Amino acid sequence: GNSVTQMEGPVTLSEEAFLTINCTYTATGYPSLFWYVQYPGEGLQLLLKATKADDKGSNKGFEATYRKETTSFHLEKGSVQVSDSAVYFCALKWRSGGSNYKLTFGKGTLLTVNP
Amino acid sequence: DSGVTQTPKHLITATGQRVTLRCSPRSGDLSVYWYQQSLDQGLQFLIQYYNGEERAKGNILERFSAQQFPDLHSELNLSSLELGDSALYFCASSVEGRANTGELFFGEGSRLTVL
């Protein structure tokens, strides 16, 4: 079936460190890929997305490239800040039939950035 | 502010009881989704409504039910509550059709504690 697998956390980094959170997917057809972020005490919000192979999504210094050959969509940031501490979710949007789409989330990765 | 409103924010109740969670979607969004977030299960899709009709069902227990009203607000009813139902319940909304980019807009969640 269609699914996403993301690296288990928690991930703890020092400020200004490089961040990678791995995400791989299994899907048929041509899915879209997303990263959502959940800050403490809040709901999820879209961080970035990519709708086709080789697309790069970027926002707030975060980037992820849709790699069809490796079925991956890894999230990266060159220099993290304390304010980036949050839970990050990789998600897959796929056609479930007709004009219906489904969004499947990974389990989430908790990132803590220490000053 | 995502524009999605959920009430109540916190709810404490006893096993065997029944509760109703309420969600008002973003203005203009016809689709409403319900998710359950717990530490062990991650983010689980429960059910989706589109313009008053059920569109997709996920891992929703038979003790749970939902509906979407003509004004597009939605309610999630949880009955015969068990300790394991303690979780954060999120509502999300989205546009549909050609405007659908796959982005969901999440509310801040309703935290249910069953004692």
JSON list of C-alpha atoms in Angstrom, two decimals:
[
{"chain": "A", "resi": 1, "resn": "GLY", "atom": "CA", "xyz": [0.00, 0.00, 0.00]},
{"chain": "A", "resi": 2, "resn": "ASN", "atom": "CA", "xyz": [0.90, 3.66, -0.02]},
{"chain": "A", "resi": 3, "resn": "SER", "atom": "CA", "xyz": [2.94, 4.69, 2.98]},
{"chain": "A", "resi": 4, "resn": "VAL", "atom": "CA", "xyz": [5.74, 6.84, 4.30]},
{"chain": "A", "resi": 5, "resn": "THR", "atom": "CA", "xyz": [8.54, 5.87, 6.62]},
{"chain": "A", "resi": 6, "resn": "GLN", "atom": "CA", "xyz": [10.50, 8.54, 8.41]},
{"chain": "A", "resi": 7, "resn": "MET", "atom": "CA", "xyz": [13.41, 8.29, 10.75]},
{"chain": "A", "resi": 8, "resn": "GLU", "atom": "CA", "xyz": [12.51, 7.75, 14.34]},
{"chain": "A", "resi": 9, "resn": "GLY", "atom": "CA", "xyz": [13.46, 10.38, 16.81]},
{"chain": "A", "resi": 10, "resn": "PRO", "atom": "CA", "xyz": [14.05, 12.04, 18.93]},
{"chain": "A", "resi": 11, "resn": "VAL", "atom": "CA", "xyz": [16.73, 14.10, 17.24]},
{"chain": "A", "resi": 12, "resn": "THR", "atom": "CA", "xyz": [18.71, 16.47, 19.43]},
{"chain": "A", "resi": 13, "resn": "LEU", "atom": "CA", "xyz": [21.02, 19.06, 17.90]},
{"chain": "A", "resi": 14, "resn": "SER", "atom": "CA", "xyz": [22.91, 22.12, 18.95]},
{"chain": "A", "resi": 15, "resn": "GLU", "atom": "CA", "xyz": [22.04, 25.48, 17.45]},
{"chain": "A", "resi": 16, "resn": "GLU", "atom": "CA", "xyz": [23.57, 26.03, 13.98]},
{"chain": "A", "resi": 17, "resn": "ALA", "atom": "CA", "xyz": [24.00, 22.30, 13.37]},
{"chain": "A", "resi": 18, "resn": "PHE", "atom": "CA", "xyz": [22.99, 20.67, 10.10]},
{"chain": "A", "resi": 19, "resn": "LEU", "atom": "CA", "xyz": [19.70, 18.80, 10.09]},
{"chain": "A", "resi": 20, "resn": "THR", "atom": "CA", "xyz": [18.58, 15.83, 8.04]},
{"chain": "A", "resi": 21, "resn": "ILE", "atom": "CA", "xyz": [15.36, 13.95, 8.69]},
{"chain": "A", "resi": 22, "resn": "ASN", "atom": "CA", "xyz": [14.96, 10.99, 6.36]},
{"chain": "A", "resi": 23, "resn": "CYS", "atom": "CA", "xyz": [11.69, 10.11, 4.69]},
{"chain": "A", "resi": 24, "resn": "THR", "atom": "CA", "xyz": [11.05, 7.37, 2.18]},
{"chain": "A", "resi": 25, "resn": "TYR", "atom": "CA", "xyz": [7.78, 6.46, 0.57]},
{"chain": "A", "resi": 26, "resn": "THR", "atom": "CA", "xyz": [5.97, 3.63, -1.12]},
{"chain": "A", "resi": 27, "resn": "ALA", "atom": "CA", "xyz": [3.35, 4.62, -3.64]},
{"chain": "A", "resi": 28, "resn": "THR", "atom": "CA", "xyz": [1.83, 3.81, -6.97]},
{"chain": "A", "resi": 29, "resn": "GLY", "atom": "CA", "xyz": [1.24, 6.45, -9.55]},
{"chain": "A", "resi": 30, "resn": "TYR", "atom": "CA", "xyz": [2.47, 10.01, -9.11]},
{"chain": "A", "resi": 31, "resn": "PRO", "atom": "CA", "xyz": [2.10, 11.12, -5.51]},
{"chain": "A", "resi": 32, "resn": "SER", "atom": "CA", "xyz": [2.80, 14.52, -4.05]},
{"chain": "A", "resi": 33, "resn": "LEU", "atom": "CA", "xyz": [5.02, 14.81, -1.00]},
{"chain": "A", "resi": 34, "resn": "PHE", "atom": "CA", "xyz": [4.84, 17.13, 1.97]},
{"chain": "A", "resi": 35, "resn": "TRP", "atom": "CA", "xyz": [6.56, 18.05, 5.18]},
{"chain": "A", "resi": 36, "resn": "TYR", "atom": "CA", "xyz": [4.36, 19.32, 7.98]},
{"chain": "A", "resi": 37, "resn": "VAL", "atom": "CA", "xyz": [5.61, 20.79, 11.25]},
{"chain": "A", "resi": 38, "resn": "GLN", "atom": "CA", "xyz": [3.92, 20.78, 14.65]},
{"chain": "A", "resi": 39, "resn": "TYR", "atom": "CA", "xyz": [5.22, 23.32, 17.14]},
{"chain": "A", "resi": 40, "resn": "PRO", "atom": "CA", "xyz": [4.56, 22.66, 20.83]},
{"chain": "A", "resi": 41, "resn": "GLY", "atom": "CA", "xyz": [0.90, 23.08, 21.71]},
{"chain": "A", "resi": 42, "resn": "GLU", "atom": "CA", "xyz": [-0.17, 23.73, 18.14]},
{"chain": "A", "resi": 43, "resn": "GLY", "atom": "CA", "xyz": [-1.71, 21.89, 15.22]},
{"chain": "A", "resi": 44, "resn": "LEU", "atom": "CA", "xyz": [0.23, 20.76, 12.19]},
{"chain": "A", "resi": 45, "resn": "GLN", "atom": "CA", "xyz": [1.07, 23.26, 9.51]},
{"chain": "A", "resi": 46, "resn": "LEU", "atom": "CA", "xyz": [2.48, 22.81, 6.06]},
{"chain": "A", "resi": 47, "resn": "LEU", "atom": "CA", "xyz": [6.22, 23.45, 5.86]},
{"chain": "A", "resi": 48, "resn": "LEU", "atom": "CA", "xyz": [6.94, 22.61, 2.24]},
{"chain": "A", "resi": 49, "resn": "LYS", "atom": "CA", "xyz": [5.82, 20.41, -0.59]},
{"chain": "A", "resi": 50, "resn": "ALA", "atom": "CA", "xyz": [6.82, 18.93, -3.95]},
{"chain": "A", "resi": 51, "resn": "THR", "atom": "CA", "xyz": [4.39, 17.67, -6.53]},
{"chain": "A", "resi": 52, "resn": "LYS", "atom": "CA", "xyz": [6.60, 15.84, -9.03]},
{"chain": "A", "resi": 53, "resn": "ALA", "atom": "CA", "xyz": [9.95, 14.13, -9.35]},
{"chain": "A", "resi": 54, "resn": "ASP", "atom": "CA", "xyz": [13.02, 16.36, -8.98]},
{"chain": "A", "resi": 55, "resn": "ASP", "atom": "CA", "xyz": [10.96, 19.21, -7.54]},
{"chain": "A", "resi": 56, "resn": "LYS", "atom": "CA", "xyz": [12.54, 20.92, -4.56]},
{"chain": "A", "resi": 57, "resn": "GLY", "atom": "CA", "xyz": [10.31, 22.33, -1.88]},
{"chain": "A", "resi": 58, "resn": "SER", "atom": "CA", "xyz": [11.71, 25.03, 0.38]},
{"chain": "A", "resi": 59, "resn": "ASN", "atom": "CA", "xyz": [10.54, 27.26, 3.19]},
{"chain": "A", "resi": 60, "resn": "LYS", "atom": "CA", "xyz": [12.08, 28.94, 6.26]},
{"chain": "A", "resi": 61, "resn": "GLY", "atom": "CA", "xyz": [15.52, 27.58, 5.35]},
{"chain": "A", "resi": 62, "resn": "PHE", "atom": "CA", "xyz": [14.28, 24.01, 5.07]},
{"chain": "A", "resi": 63, "resn": "GLU", "atom": "CA", "xyz": [14.55, 22.08, 1.82]},
{"chain": "A", "resi": 64, "resn": "ALA", "atom": "CA", "xyz": [13.48, 18.68, 0.50]},
{"chain": "A", "resi": 65, "resn": "THR", "atom": "CA", "xyz": [13.89, 17.19, -2.97]},
{"chain": "A", "resi": 66, "resn": "TYR", "atom": "CA", "xyz": [11.46, 14.68, -4.44]},
{"chain": "A", "resi": 67, "resn": "ARG", "atom": "CA", "xyz": [13.70, 11.79, -5.56]},
{"chain": "A", "resi": 68, "resn": "LYS", "atom": "CA", "xyz": [11.77, 9.21, -7.53]},
{"chain": "A", "resi": 69, "resn": "GLU", "atom": "CA", "xyz": [14.79, 6.95, -8.10]},
{"chain": "A", "resi": 70, "resn": "THR", "atom": "CA", "xyz": [15.32, 6.53, -4.36]},
{"chain": "A", "resi": 71, "resn": "THR", "atom": "CA", "xyz": [11.66, 7.12, -3.36]},
{"chain": "A", "resi": 72, "resn": "SER", "atom": "CA", "xyz": [12.83, 9.68, -0.86]},
{"chain": "A", "resi": 73, "resn": "PHE", "atom": "CA", "xyz": [11.97, 13.18, 0.35]},
{"chain": "A", "resi": 74, "resn": "HIS", "atom": "CA", "xyz": [14.53, 13.97, 3.03]},
{"chain": "A", "resi": 75, "resn": "LEU", "atom": "CA", "xyz": [14.19, 17.21, 4.97]},
{"chain": "A", "resi": 76, "resn": "GLU", "atom": "CA", "xyz": [17.34, 19.31, 5.41]},
{"chain": "A", "resi": 77, "resn": "LYS", "atom": "CA", "xyz": [18.34, 22.58, 6.98]},
{"chain": "A", "resi": 78, "resn": "GLY", "atom": "CA", "xyz": [21.83, 23.97, 7.01]},
{"chain": "A", "resi": 79, "resn": "SER", "atom": "CA", "xyz": [21.73, 25.72, 10.37]},
{"chain": "A", "resi": 80, "resn": "VAL", "atom": "CA", "xyz": [18.98, 24.97, 12.86]},
{"chain": "A", "resi": 81, "resn": "GLN", "atom": "CA", "xyz": [17.71, 27.36, 15.50]},
{"chain": "A", "resi": 82, "resn": "VAL", "atom": "CA", "xyz": [16.14, 26.78, 18.88]},
{"chain": "A", "resi": 83, "resn": "SER", "atom": "CA", "xyz": [12.84, 27.92, 17.37]},
{"chain": "A", "resi": 84, "resn": "ASP", "atom": "CA", "xyz": [12.94, 24.94, 14.97]},
{"chain": "A", "resi": 85, "resn": "SER", "atom": "CA", "xyz": [12.26, 22.59, 17.88]},
{"chain": "A", "resi": 86, "resn": "ALA", "atom": "CA", "xyz": [9.09, 20.79, 16.86]},
{"chain": "A", "resi": 87, "resn": "VAL", "atom": "CA", "xyz": [7.71, 17.52, 15.51]},
{"chain": "A", "resi": 88, "resn": "TYR", "atom": "CA", "xyz": [8.16, 17.05, 11.76]},
{"chain": "A", "resi": 89, "resn": "PHE", "atom": "CA", "xyz": [5.86, 14.85, 9.69]},
{"chain": "A", "resi": 90, "resn": "CYS", "atom": "CA", "xyz": [6.48, 13.55, 6.21]},
{"chain": "A", "resi": 91, "resn": "ALA", "atom": "CA", "xyz": [3.26, 13.01, 4.24]},
{"chain": "A", "resi": 92, "resn": "LEU", "atom": "CA", "xyz": [2.18, 11.49, 0.96]},
{"chain": "A", "resi": 93, "resn": "LYS", "atom": "CA", "xyz": [-0.83, 12.54, -1.10]},
{"chain": "A", "resi": 94, "resn": "TRP", "atom": "CA", "xyz": [-2.06, 9.85, -3.46]},
{"chain": "A", "resi": 95, "resn": "ARG", "atom": "CA", "xyz": [-5.08, 9.14, -5.60]},
{"chain": "A", "resi": 96, "resn": "SER", "atom": "CA", "xyz": [-7.32, 6.59, -3.89]},
{"chain": "A", "resi": 97, "resn": "GLY", "atom": "CA", "xyz": [-9.81, 6.31, -6.74]},
{"chain": "A", "resi": 98, "resn": "GLY", "atom": "CA", "xyz": [-11.64, 8.58, -9.14]},
{"chain": "A", "resi": 99, "resn": "SER", "atom": "CA", "xyz": [-11.16, 12.14, -7.99]},
{"chain": "A", "resi": 100, "resn": "ASN", "atom": "CA", "xyz": [-10.50, 11.11, -4.39]},
{"chain": "A", "resi": 101, "resn": "TYR", "atom": "CA", "xyz": [-7.13, 11.66, -2.78]},
{"chain": "A", "resi": 102, "resn": "LYS", "atom": "CA", "xyz": [-5.73, 10.52, 0.54]},
{"chain": "A", "resi": 103, "resn": "LEU", "atom": "CA", "xyz": [-3.00, 12.00, 2.69]},
{"chain": "A", "resi": 104, "resn": "THR", "atom": "CA", "xyz": [-0.89, 9.54, 4.66]},
{"chain": "A", "resi": 105, "resn": "PHE", "atom": "CA", "xyz": [1.43, 10.80, 7.41]},
{"chain": "A", "resi": 106, "resn": "GLY", "atom": "CA", "xyz": [4.59, 9.34, 8.80]},
{"chain": "A", "resi": 107, "resn": "LYS", "atom": "CA", "xyz": [4.89, 8.83, 12.55]},
{"chain": "A", "resi": 108, "resn": "GLY", "atom": "CA", "xyz": [6.66, 12.13, 13.10]},
{"chain": "A", "resi": 109, "resn": "THR", "atom": "CA", "xyz": [10.17, 13.00, 14.25]},
{"chain": "A", "resi": 110, "resn": "LEU", "atom": "CA", "xyz": [10.72, 15.12, 17.34]},
{"chain": "A", "resi": 111, "resn": "LEU", "atom": "CA", "xyz": [13.51, 17.64, 16.91]},
{"chain": "A", "resi": 112, "resn": "THR", "atom": "CA", "xyz": [15.00, 19.44, 19.89]},
{"chain": "A", "resi": 113, "resn": "VAL", "atom": "CA", "xyz": [17.54, 22.18, 19.29]},
{"chain": "A", "resi": 114, "resn": "ASN", "atom": "CA", "xyz": [19.63, 23.28, 22.26]},
{"chain": "A", "resi": 115, "resn": "PRO", "atom": "CA", "xyz": [21.23, 26.72, 22.52]},
{"chain": "B", "resi": 1, "resn": "ASP", "atom": "CA", "xyz": [-3.92, 31.05, 12.90]},
{"chain": "B", "resi": 2, "resn": "SER", "atom": "CA", "xyz": [-5.05, 28.34, 10.47]},
{"chain": "B", "resi": 3, "resn": "GLY", "atom": "CA", "xyz": [-8.68, 29.44, 10.46]},
{"chain": "B", "resi": 4, "resn": "VAL", "atom": "CA", "xyz": [-9.83, 26.05, 11.79]},
{"chain": "B", "resi": 5, "resn": "THR", "atom": "CA", "xyz": [-11.48, 26.22, 15.19]},
{"chain": "B", "resi": 6, "resn": "GLN", "atom": "CA", "xyz": [-11.82, 23.30, 17.54]},
{"chain": "B", "resi": 7, "resn": "THR", "atom": "CA", "xyz": [-13.65, 23.10, 20.84]},
{"chain": "B", "resi": 8, "resn": "PRO", "atom": "CA", "xyz": [-13.13, 22.22, 23.58]},
{"chain": "B", "resi": 9, "resn": "LYS", "atom": "CA", "xyz": [-9.35, 22.54, 23.86]},
{"chain": "B", "resi": 10, "resn": "HIS", "atom": "CA", "xyz": [-9.21, 20.24, 26.85]},
{"chain": "B", "resi": 11, "resn": "LEU", "atom": "CA", "xyz": [-11.64, 17.65, 28.12]},
{"chain": "B", "resi": 12, "resn": "ILE", "atom": "CA", "xyz": [-11.38, 15.30, 31.08]},
{"chain": "B", "resi": 13, "resn": "THR", "atom": "CA", "xyz": [-13.94, 12.58, 31.51]},
{"chain": "B", "resi": 14, "resn": "ALA", "atom": "CA", "xyz": [-14.41, 9.08, 32.90]},
{"chain": "B", "resi": 15, "resn": "THR", "atom": "CA", "xyz": [-14.44, 5.68, 31.28]},
{"chain": "B", "resi": 16, "resn": "GLY", "atom": "CA", "xyz": [-17.77, 4.72, 29.78]},
{"chain": "B", "resi": 17, "resn": "GLN", "atom": "CA", "xyz": [-18.76, 8.30, 29.10]},
{"chain": "B", "resi": 18, "resn": "ARG", "atom": "CA", "xyz": [-19.54, 10.00, 25.80]},
{"chain": "B", "resi": 19, "resn": "VAL", "atom": "CA", "xyz": [-18.09, 13.26, 24.49]},
{"chain": "B", "resi": 20, "resn": "THR", "atom": "CA", "xyz": [-18.54, 15.43, 21.44]},
{"chain": "B", "resi": 21, "resn": "LEU", "atom": "CA", "xyz": [-15.74, 17.37, 19.80]},
{"chain": "B", "resi": 22, "resn": "ARG", "atom": "CA", "xyz": [-16.56, 20.23, 17.51]},
{"chain": "B", "resi": 23, "resn": "CYS", "atom": "CA", "xyz": [-14.76, 21.68, 14.50]},
{"chain": "B", "resi": 24, "resn": "SER", "atom": "CA", "xyz": [-15.38, 24.72, 12.35]},
{"chain": "B", "resi": 25, "resn": "PRO", "atom": "CA", "xyz": [-13.40, 24.57, 9.11]},
{"chain": "B", "resi": 26, "resn": "ARG", "atom": "CA", "xyz": [-11.76, 27.47, 7.32]},
{"chain": "B", "resi": 27, "resn": "SER", "atom": "CA", "xyz": [-14.18, 29.66, 5.49]},
{"chain": "B", "resi": 28, "resn": "GLY", "atom": "CA", "xyz": [-14.88, 28.12, 2.10]},
{"chain": "B", "resi": 29, "resn": "ASP", "atom": "CA", "xyz": [-13.37, 24.72, 2.81]},
{"chain": "B", "resi": 30, "resn": "LEU", "atom": "CA", "xyz": [-15.79, 21.90, 2.09]},
{"chain": "B", "resi": 31, "resn": "SER", "atom": "CA", "xyz": [-13.70, 19.02, 3.38]},
{"chain": "B", "resi": 32, "resn": "VAL", "atom": "CA", "xyz": [-13.18, 18.20, 7.02]},
{"chain": "B", "resi": 33, "resn": "TYR", "atom": "CA", "xyz": [-10.84, 15.53, 8.34]},
{"chain": "B", "resi": 34, "resn": "TRP", "atom": "CA", "xyz": [-10.49, 14.07, 11.81]},
{"chain": "B", "resi": 35, "resn": "TYR", "atom": "CA", "xyz": [-7.20, 12.70, 13.12]},
{"chain": "B", "resi": 36, "resn": "GLN", "atom": "CA", "xyz": [-6.20, 11.10, 16.39]},
{"chain": "B", "resi": 37, "resn": "GLN", "atom": "CA", "xyz": [-2.70, 11.71, 17.71]},
{"chain": "B", "resi": 38, "resn": "SER", "atom": "CA", "xyz": [-1.27, 9.57, 20.46]},
{"chain": "B", "resi": 39, "resn": "LEU", "atom": "CA", "xyz": [2.28, 8.86, 21.56]},
{"chain": "B", "resi": 40, "resn": "ASP", "atom": "CA", "xyz": [2.25, 5.21, 20.55]},
{"chain": "B", "resi": 41, "resn": "GLN", "atom": "CA", "xyz": [0.18, 5.39, 17.35]},
{"chain": "B", "resi": 42, "resn": "GLY", "atom": "CA", "xyz": [1.31, 8.68, 15.91]},
{"chain": "B", "resi": 43, "resn": "LEU", "atom": "CA", "xyz": [-1.15, 10.58, 13.73]},
{"chain": "B", "resi": 44, "resn": "GLN", "atom": "CA", "xyz": [-4.03, 8.33, 12.68]},
{"chain": "B", "resi": 45, "resn": "PHE", "atom": "CA", "xyz": [-6.60, 9.33, 10.10]},
{"chain": "B", "resi": 46, "resn": "LEU", "atom": "CA", "xyz": [-10.12, 8.72, 11.35]},
{"chain": "B", "resi": 47, "resn": "ILE", "atom": "CA", "xyz": [-12.59, 10.04, 8.82]},
{"chain": "B", "resi": 48, "resn": "GLN", "atom": "CA", "xyz": [-13.21, 12.65, 6.14]},
{"chain": "B", "resi": 49, "resn": "TYR", "atom": "CA", "xyz": [-16.37, 14.51, 5.21]},
{"chain": "B", "resi": 50, "resn": "TYR", "atom": "CA", "xyz": [-16.97, 16.50, 2.09]},
{"chain": "B", "resi": 51, "resn": "ASN", "atom": "CA", "xyz": [-19.89, 18.90, 1.90]},
{"chain": "B", "resi": 52, "resn": "GLY", "atom": "CA", "xyz": [-21.91, 16.93, 4.40]},
{"chain": "B", "resi": 53, "resn": "GLU", "atom": "CA", "xyz": [-21.17, 13.45, 3.15]},
{"chain": "B", "resi": 54, "resn": "GLU", "atom": "CA", "xyz": [-18.70, 10.88, 4.34]},
{"chain": "B", "resi": 55, "resn": "ARG", "atom": "CA", "xyz": [-15.90, 10.58, 1.80]},
{"chain": "B", "resi": 56, "resn": "ALA", "atom": "CA", "xyz": [-13.25, 8.38, 3.37]},
{"chain": "B", "resi": 57, "resn": "LYS", "atom": "CA", "xyz": [-12.87, 6.28, 6.46]},
{"chain": "B", "resi": 58, "resn": "GLY", "atom": "CA", "xyz": [-9.68, 5.41, 8.22]},
{"chain": "B", "resi": 59, "resn": "ASN", "atom": "CA", "xyz": [-8.97, 3.73, 11.53]},
{"chain": "B", "resi": 60, "resn": "ILE", "atom": "CA", "xyz": [-12.13, 4.88, 13.21]},
{"chain": "B", "resi": 61, "resn": "LEU", "atom": "CA", "xyz": [-13.59, 2.66, 15.92]},
{"chain": "B", "resi": 62, "resn": "GLU", "atom": "CA", "xyz": [-17.25, 1.70, 15.85]},
{"chain": "B", "resi": 63, "resn": "ARG", "atom": "CA", "xyz": [-17.67, 3.55, 19.15]},
{"chain": "B", "resi": 64, "resn": "PHE", "atom": "CA", "xyz": [-16.77, 6.74, 17.31]},
{"chain": "B", "resi": 65, "resn": "SER", "atom": "CA", "xyz": [-18.93, 8.57, 14.81]},
{"chain": "B", "resi": 66, "resn": "ALA", "atom": "CA", "xyz": [-18.84, 11.88, 13.03]},
{"chain": "B", "resi": 67, "resn": "GLN", "atom": "CA", "xyz": [-21.00, 14.11, 10.94]},
{"chain": "B", "resi": 68, "resn": "GLN", "atom": "CA", "xyz": [-20.77, 17.31, 8.97]},
{"chain": "B", "resi": 69, "resn": "PHE", "atom": "CA", "xyz": [-23.64, 19.74, 9.13]},
{"chain": "B", "resi": 70, "resn": "PRO", "atom": "CA", "xyz": [-25.11, 22.00, 6.42]},
{"chain": "B", "resi": 71, "resn": "ASP", "atom": "CA", "xyz": [-23.08, 24.94, 7.74]},
{"chain": "B", "resi": 72, "resn": "LEU", "atom": "CA", "xyz": [-20.01, 22.69, 7.23]},
{"chain": "B", "resi": 73, "resn": "HIS", "atom": "CA", "xyz": [-19.02, 22.43, 10.85]},
{"chain": "B", "resi": 74, "resn": "SER", "atom": "CA", "xyz": [-18.31, 18.90, 12.01]},
{"chain": "B", "resi": 75, "resn": "GLU", "atom": "CA", "xyz": [-18.65, 16.93, 15.20]},
{"chain": "B", "resi": 76, "resn": "LEU", "atom": "CA", "xyz": [-16.80, 13.84, 16.33]},
{"chain": "B", "resi": 77, "resn": "ASN", "atom": "CA", "xyz": [-18.68, 11.74, 18.85]},
{"chain": "B", "resi": 78, "resn": "LEU", "atom": "CA", "xyz": [-16.76, 9.37, 21.06]},
{"chain": "B", "resi": 79, "resn": "SER", "atom": "CA", "xyz": [-18.75, 6.95, 23.20]},
{"chain": "B", "resi": 80, "resn": "SER", "atom": "CA", "xyz": [-18.13, 4.20, 25.74]},
{"chain": "B", "resi": 81, "resn": "LEU", "atom": "CA", "xyz": [-14.79, 5.83, 26.35]},
{"chain": "B", "resi": 82, "resn": "GLU", "atom": "CA", "xyz": [-11.80, 3.77, 27.37]},
{"chain": "B", "resi": 83, "resn": "LEU", "atom": "CA", "xyz": [-8.50, 4.81, 28.87]},
{"chain": "B", "resi": 84, "resn": "GLY", "atom": "CA", "xyz": [-6.82, 4.18, 25.52]},
{"chain": "B", "resi": 85, "resn": "ASP", "atom": "CA", "xyz": [-8.96, 6.84, 23.88]},
{"chain": "B", "resi": 86, "resn": "SER", "atom": "CA", "xyz": [-6.96, 9.51, 25.67]},
{"chain": "B", "resi": 87, "resn": "ALA", "atom": "CA", "xyz": [-5.31, 11.44, 22.86]},
{"chain": "B", "resi": 88, "resn": "LEU", "atom": "CA", "xyz": [-5.16, 14.68, 20.95]},
{"chain": "B", "resi": 89, "resn": "TYR", "atom": "CA", "xyz": [-7.90, 14.88, 18.33]},
{"chain": "B", "resi": 90, "resn": "PHE", "atom": "CA", "xyz": [-7.26, 17.14, 15.38]},
{"chain": "B", "resi": 91, "resn": "CYS", "atom": "CA", "xyz": [-9.62, 18.51, 12.84]},
{"chain": "B", "resi": 92, "resn": "ALA", "atom": "CA", "xyz": [-8.32, 19.72, 9.50]},
{"chain": "B", "resi": 93, "resn": "SER", "atom": "CA", "xyz": [-9.95, 21.26, 6.47]},
{"chain": "B", "resi": 94, "resn": "SER", "atom": "CA", "xyz": [-9.07, 21.72, 2.84]},
{"chain": "B", "resi": 95, "resn": "VAL", "atom": "CA", "xyz": [-10.38, 23.02, -0.44]},
{"chain": "B", "resi": 96, "resn": "GLU", "atom": "CA", "xyz": [-11.30, 20.44, -3.03]},
{"chain": "B", "resi": 97, "resn": "GLY", "atom": "CA", "xyz": [-11.33, 20.13, -6.76]},
{"chain": "B", "resi": 98, "resn": "ARG", "atom": "CA", "xyz": [-8.79, 21.93, -8.89]},
{"chain": "B", "resi": 99, "resn": "ALA", "atom": "CA", "xyz": [-7.85, 24.21, -6.02]},
{"chain": "B", "resi": 100, "resn": "ASN", "atom": "CA", "xyz": [-6.76, 21.27, -3.93]},
{"chain": "B", "resi": 101, "resn": "THR", "atom": "CA", "xyz": [-3.02, 21.49, -3.46]},
{"chain": "B", "resi": 102, "resn": "GLY", "atom": "CA", "xyz": [-2.98, 18.72, -0.89]},
{"chain": "B", "resi": 103, "resn": "GLU", "atom": "CA", "xyz": [-2.52, 21.16, 1.96]},
{"chain": "B", "resi": 104, "resn": "LEU", "atom": "CA", "xyz": [-4.55, 20.53, 5.06]},
{"chain": "B", "resi": 105, "resn": "PHE", "atom": "CA", "xyz": [-5.19, 23.30, 7.56]},
{"chain": "B", "resi": 106, "resn": "PHE", "atom": "CA", "xyz": [-5.21, 21.97, 11.10]},
{"chain": "B", "resi": 107, "resn": "GLY", "atom": "CA", "xyz": [-6.91, 23.23, 14.19]},
{"chain": "B", "resi": 108, "resn": "GLU", "atom": "CA", "xyz": [-5.08, 23.33, 17.51]},
{"chain": "B", "resi": 109, "resn": "GLY", "atom": "CA", "xyz": [-6.65, 20.09, 18.64]},
{"chain": "B", "resi": 110, "resn": "SER", "atom": "CA", "xyz": [-8.83, 18.86, 21.47]},
{"chain": "B", "resi": 111, "resn": "ARG", "atom": "CA", "xyz": [-6.97, 17.04, 24.20]},
{"chain": "B", "resi": 112, "resn": "LEU", "atom": "CA", "xyz": [-9.10, 14.27, 25.66]},
{"chain": "B", "resi": 113, "resn": "THR", "atom": "CA", "xyz": [-8.15, 12.63, 28.92]},
{"chain": "B", "resi": 114, "resn": "VAL", "atom": "CA", "xyz": [-10.11, 9.60, 30.03]},
{"chain": "B", "resi": 115, "resn": "LEU", "atom": "CA", "xyz": [-9.71, 8.69, 33.70]}
]
